[in-house]
Short mmCIF file of C-alpha atoms in Angstrom, two decimals:
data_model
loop_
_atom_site.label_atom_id
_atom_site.label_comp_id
_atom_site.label_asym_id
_atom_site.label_seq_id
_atom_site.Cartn_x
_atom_site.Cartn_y
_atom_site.Cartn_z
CA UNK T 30 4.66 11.61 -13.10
CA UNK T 31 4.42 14.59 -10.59
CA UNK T 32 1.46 13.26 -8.47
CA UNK T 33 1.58 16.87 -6.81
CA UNK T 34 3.49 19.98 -6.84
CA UNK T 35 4.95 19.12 -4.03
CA UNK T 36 5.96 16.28 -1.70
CA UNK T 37 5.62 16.01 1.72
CA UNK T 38 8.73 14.84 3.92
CA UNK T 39 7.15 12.61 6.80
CA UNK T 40 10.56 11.45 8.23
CA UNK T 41 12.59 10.62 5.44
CA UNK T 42 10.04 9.19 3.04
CA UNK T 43 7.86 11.09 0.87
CA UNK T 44 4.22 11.32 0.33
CA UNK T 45 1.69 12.56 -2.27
CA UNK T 46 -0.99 14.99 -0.78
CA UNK T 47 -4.08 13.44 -2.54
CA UNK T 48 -7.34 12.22 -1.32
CA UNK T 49 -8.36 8.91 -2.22
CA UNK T 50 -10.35 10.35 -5.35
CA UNK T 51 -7.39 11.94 -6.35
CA UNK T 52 -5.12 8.82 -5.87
CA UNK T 53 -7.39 7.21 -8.12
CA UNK T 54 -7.55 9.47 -10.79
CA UNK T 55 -4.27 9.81 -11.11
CA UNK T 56 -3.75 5.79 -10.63
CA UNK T 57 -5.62 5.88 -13.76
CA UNK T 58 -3.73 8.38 -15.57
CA UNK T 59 -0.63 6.32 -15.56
CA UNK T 60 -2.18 3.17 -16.61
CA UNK T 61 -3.51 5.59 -19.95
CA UNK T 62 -0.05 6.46 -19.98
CA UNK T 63 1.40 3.35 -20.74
CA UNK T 64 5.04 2.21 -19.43
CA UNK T 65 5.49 0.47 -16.05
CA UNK T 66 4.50 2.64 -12.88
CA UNK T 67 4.90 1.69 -8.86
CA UNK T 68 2.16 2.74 -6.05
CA UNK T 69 3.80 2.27 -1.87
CA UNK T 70 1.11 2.86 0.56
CA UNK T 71 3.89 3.32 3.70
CA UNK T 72 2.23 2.98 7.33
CA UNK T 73 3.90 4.44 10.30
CA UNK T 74 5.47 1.23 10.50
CA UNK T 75 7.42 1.22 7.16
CA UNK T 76 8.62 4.72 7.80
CA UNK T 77 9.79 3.22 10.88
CA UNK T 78 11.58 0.35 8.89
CA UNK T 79 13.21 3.30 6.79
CA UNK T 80 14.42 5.26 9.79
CA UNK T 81 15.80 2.28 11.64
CA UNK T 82 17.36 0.94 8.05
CA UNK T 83 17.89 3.88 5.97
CA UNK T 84 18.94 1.58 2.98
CA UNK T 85 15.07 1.07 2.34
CA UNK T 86 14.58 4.98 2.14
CA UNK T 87 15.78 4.58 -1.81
CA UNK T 88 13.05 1.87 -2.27
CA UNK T 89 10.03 3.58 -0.58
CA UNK T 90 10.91 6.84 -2.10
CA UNK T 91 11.05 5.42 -6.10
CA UNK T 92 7.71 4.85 -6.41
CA UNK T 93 5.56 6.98 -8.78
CA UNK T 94 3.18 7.68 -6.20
CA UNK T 95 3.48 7.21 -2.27
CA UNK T 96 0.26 7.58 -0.04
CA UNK T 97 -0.30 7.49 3.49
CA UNK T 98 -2.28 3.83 4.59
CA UNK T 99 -2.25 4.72 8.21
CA UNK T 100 -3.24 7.23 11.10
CA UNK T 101 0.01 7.08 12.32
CA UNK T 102 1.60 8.92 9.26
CA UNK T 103 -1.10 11.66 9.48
CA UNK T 104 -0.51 12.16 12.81
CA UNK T 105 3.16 12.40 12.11
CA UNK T 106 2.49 14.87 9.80
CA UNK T 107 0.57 17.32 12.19
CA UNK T 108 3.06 17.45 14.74
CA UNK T 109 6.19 17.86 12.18
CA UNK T 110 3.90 20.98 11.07
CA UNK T 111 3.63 19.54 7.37
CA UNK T 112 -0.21 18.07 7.65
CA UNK T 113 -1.46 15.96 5.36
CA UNK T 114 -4.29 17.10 4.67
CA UNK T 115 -6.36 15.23 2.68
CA UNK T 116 -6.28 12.36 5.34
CA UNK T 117 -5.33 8.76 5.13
CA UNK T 118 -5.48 6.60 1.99
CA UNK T 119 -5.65 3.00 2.74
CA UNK T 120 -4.30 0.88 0.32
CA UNK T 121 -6.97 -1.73 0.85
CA UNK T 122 -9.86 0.52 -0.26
CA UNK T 123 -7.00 2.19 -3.55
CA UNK T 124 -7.06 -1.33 -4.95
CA UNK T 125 -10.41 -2.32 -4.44
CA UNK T 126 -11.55 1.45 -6.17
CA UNK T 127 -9.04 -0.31 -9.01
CA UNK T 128 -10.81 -3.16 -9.43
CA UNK T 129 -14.16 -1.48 -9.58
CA UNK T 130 -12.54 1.08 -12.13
CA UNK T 131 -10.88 -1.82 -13.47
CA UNK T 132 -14.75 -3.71 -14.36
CA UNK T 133 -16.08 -0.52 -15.90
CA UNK T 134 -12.73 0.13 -18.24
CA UNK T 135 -12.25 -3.30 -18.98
CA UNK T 136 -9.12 -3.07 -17.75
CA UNK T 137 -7.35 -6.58 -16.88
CA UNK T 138 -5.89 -7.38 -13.21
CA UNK T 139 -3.88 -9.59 -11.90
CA UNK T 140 -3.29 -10.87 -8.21
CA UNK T 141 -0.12 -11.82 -6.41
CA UNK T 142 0.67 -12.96 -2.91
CA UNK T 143 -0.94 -14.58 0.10
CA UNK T 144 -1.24 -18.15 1.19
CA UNK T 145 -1.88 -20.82 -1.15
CA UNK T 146 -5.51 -20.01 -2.46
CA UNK T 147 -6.18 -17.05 -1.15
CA UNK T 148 -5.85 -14.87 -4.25
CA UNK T 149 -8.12 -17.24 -6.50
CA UNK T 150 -10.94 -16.39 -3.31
CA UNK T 151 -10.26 -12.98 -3.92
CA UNK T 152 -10.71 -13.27 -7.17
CA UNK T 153 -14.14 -15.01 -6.99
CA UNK T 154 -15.09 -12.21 -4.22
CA UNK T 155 -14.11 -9.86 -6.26
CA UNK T 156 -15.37 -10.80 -9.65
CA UNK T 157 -18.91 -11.72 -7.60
CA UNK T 158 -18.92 -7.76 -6.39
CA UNK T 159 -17.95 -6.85 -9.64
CA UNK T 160 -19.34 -8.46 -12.20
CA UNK T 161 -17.42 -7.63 -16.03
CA UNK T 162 -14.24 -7.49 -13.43
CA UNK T 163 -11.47 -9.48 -15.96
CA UNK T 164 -9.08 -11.13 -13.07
CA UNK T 165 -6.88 -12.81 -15.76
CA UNK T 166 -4.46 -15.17 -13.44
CA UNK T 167 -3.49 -15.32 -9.55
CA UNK T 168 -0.35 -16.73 -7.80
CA UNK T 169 0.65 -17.22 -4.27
CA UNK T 170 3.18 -15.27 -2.64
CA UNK T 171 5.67 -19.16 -2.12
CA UNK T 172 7.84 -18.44 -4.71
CA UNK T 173 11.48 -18.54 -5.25
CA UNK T 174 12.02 -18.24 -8.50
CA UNK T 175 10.60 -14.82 -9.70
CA UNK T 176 11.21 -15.89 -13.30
CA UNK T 177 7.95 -18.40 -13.80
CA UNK T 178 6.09 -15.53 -11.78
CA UNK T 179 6.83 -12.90 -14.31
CA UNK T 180 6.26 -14.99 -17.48
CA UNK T 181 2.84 -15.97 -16.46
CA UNK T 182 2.20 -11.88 -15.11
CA UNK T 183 3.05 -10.76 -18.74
CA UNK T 184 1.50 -13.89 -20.76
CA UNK T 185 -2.04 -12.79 -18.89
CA UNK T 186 -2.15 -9.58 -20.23
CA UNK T 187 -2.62 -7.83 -17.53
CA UNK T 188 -3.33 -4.17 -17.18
CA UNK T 189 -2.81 -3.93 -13.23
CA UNK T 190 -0.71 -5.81 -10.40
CA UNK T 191 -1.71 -6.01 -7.05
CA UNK T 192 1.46 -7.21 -4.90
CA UNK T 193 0.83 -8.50 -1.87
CA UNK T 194 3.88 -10.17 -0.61
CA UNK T 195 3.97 -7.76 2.80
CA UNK T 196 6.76 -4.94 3.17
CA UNK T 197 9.56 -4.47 2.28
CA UNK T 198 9.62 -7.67 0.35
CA UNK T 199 6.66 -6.31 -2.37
CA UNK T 200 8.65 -2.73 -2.04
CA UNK T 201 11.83 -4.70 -3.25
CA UNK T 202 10.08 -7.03 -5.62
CA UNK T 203 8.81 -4.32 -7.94
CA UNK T 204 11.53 -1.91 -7.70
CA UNK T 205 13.72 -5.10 -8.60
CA UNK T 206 11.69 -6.31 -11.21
CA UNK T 207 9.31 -3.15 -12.91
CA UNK T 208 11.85 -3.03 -16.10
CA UNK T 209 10.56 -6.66 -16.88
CA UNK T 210 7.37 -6.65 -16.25
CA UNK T 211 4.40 -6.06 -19.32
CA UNK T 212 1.71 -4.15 -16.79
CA UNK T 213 0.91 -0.28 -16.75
CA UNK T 214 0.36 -0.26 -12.62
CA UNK T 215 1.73 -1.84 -10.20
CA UNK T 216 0.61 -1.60 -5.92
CA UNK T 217 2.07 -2.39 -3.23
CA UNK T 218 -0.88 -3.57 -0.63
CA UNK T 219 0.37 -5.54 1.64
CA UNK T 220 -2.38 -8.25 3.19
CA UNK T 221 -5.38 -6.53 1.15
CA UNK T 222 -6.06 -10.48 -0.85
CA UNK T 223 -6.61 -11.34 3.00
CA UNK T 224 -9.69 -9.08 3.33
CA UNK T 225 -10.98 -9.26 0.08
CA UNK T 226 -11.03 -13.20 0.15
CA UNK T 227 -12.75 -12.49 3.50
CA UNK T 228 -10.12 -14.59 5.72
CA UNK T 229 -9.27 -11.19 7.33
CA UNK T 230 -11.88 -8.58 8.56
CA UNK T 231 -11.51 -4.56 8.44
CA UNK T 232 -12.32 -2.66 11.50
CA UNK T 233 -15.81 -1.78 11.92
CA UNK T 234 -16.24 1.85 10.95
CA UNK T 235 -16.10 3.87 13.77
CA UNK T 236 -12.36 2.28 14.27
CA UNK T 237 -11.43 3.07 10.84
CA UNK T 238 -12.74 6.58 11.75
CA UNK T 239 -11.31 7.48 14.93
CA UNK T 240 -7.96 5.91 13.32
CA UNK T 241 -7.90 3.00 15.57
CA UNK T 242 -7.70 0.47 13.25
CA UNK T 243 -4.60 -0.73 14.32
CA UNK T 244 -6.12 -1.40 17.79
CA UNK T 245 -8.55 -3.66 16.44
CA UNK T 246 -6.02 -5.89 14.62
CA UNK T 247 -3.93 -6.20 17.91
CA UNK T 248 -6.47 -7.24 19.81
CA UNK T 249 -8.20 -9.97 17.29
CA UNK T 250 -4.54 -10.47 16.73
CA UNK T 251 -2.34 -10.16 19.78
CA UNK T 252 0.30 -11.57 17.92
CA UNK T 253 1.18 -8.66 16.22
CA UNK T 254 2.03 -6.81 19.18
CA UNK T 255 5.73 -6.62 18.47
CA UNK T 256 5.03 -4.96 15.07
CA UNK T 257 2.76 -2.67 16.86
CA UNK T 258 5.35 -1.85 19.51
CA UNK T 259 6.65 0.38 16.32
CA UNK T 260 4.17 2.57 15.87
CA UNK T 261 4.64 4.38 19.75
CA UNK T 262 8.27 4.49 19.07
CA UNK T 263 7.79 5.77 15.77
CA UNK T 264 5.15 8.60 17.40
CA UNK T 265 7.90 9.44 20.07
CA UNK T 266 10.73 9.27 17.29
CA UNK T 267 8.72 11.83 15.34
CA UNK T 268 8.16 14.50 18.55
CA UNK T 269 11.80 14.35 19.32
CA UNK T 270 12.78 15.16 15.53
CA UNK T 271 9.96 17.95 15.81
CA UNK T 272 11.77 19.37 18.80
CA UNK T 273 15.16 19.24 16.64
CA UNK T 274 13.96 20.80 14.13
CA UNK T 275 12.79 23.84 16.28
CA UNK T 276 16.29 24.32 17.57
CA UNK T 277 18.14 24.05 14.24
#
């Protein structure tokens, strides 16, 4: 499906122009469509991943549609002169516009990834906000064997799959296994069962605003500061191509 007429280039991966409206709709339009279809939601830091292992560019860029779940990538976009300019479309508010879609269409979802019990409190979060919501199984992201996974994924029935087994290993995952699997939609989002279980918090607004959500994780999560450490070098990765660009 052409998501738009055309894609943007952001540094070797490429991304749908769509507001988060628009991402929906046409979310929905593939599930009505029938067949198996793929969603990436690529941060600045999985572009990153691409440009410092250019063997992932083939599995970020086969997805059906590709949006941009981070300031970072917008930013990118502005000073490569190739904006994006229906802003950032975070994959944690995608799926949960799914599942609310998902509870008026009675369309049937299914959850995988996290820690032990975290999807099945996502699921009760989620079925409590939206009541009709049909959340017809959950499983953890400790698996080995994919093969018990996808028999239970297909025995549910389910319409939609929310993978969240963190990149690239959910990028892989469906790219390796979207010819077996029964569902109409599948998206890639990362630690989203983490917020809507409620172990993890979103920014408050005005971070999520002034695109500083990623300073709010690193500093209820200092931890991550090596992961963050990505996102200036992918900034100053992305002037420097600018600048070669101008002289070609």
């Amino acid at each position: 499906m052409n998501m738009t007429e055309d894609k943007i280039e952001i540094r070797g991966v490429y991304f749908d122009n769509l507001s988060m409206d628009e991402a929906l709709q046409a979310a929905l339009e593939m599930i009505d469509e029938g067949g198996c279809h793929v969603i990436h939601t690529p941060n600045a830091e999985i572009v990153q991943l691409c440009v410092e292992k250019p063997e992932y560019y083939e599995v970020i860029n086969s997805s059906d549609m590709t949006v941009p779940d981070g300031a970072g990538v917008i930013l990118a976009s502005k000073i490569l002169k190739k904006p994006l300019k229906k802003g950032k479309v975070a994959g944690v508010e995608l799926g949960e516009a799914l599942a609310r879609e998902a509870s008026v269409r009675g369309l049937r979802l299914y959850l995988l990834g996290g820690k032990p019990g975290i999807a099945e409190e996502a699921k009760r979060r989620l079925c409590e906000k939206y009541p009709g919501l049909d959340i017809c199984g959950c499983s953890d992201g400790y698996f080995t064997d994919d093969g018990p996974v996808i028999q239970k994924i297909n025995d549910s029935g389910a319409d939609i799959l929310f993978v969240c087994l963190g990149v690239p290993k959910q990028e892989l995952w469906m790219k390796k296994n979207r010819g077996v699997l029964n569902v109409s939609l599948m998206a890639g989002l990362g630690g989203s069962l983490d917020v809507y279980s409620g172990t993890v918090k979103r920014a408050p607004e005005i971070f999520i605003r002034l695109g500083l959500e990623w300073l709010y994780r690193l500093i209820r999560e200092p931890r991550r500061i090596g992961r963050m450490m990505k996102l200036p070098k992918f900034v100053v990765g992305t002037i420097a191509a600018s600048f070669r660009r101008k002289k070609a």
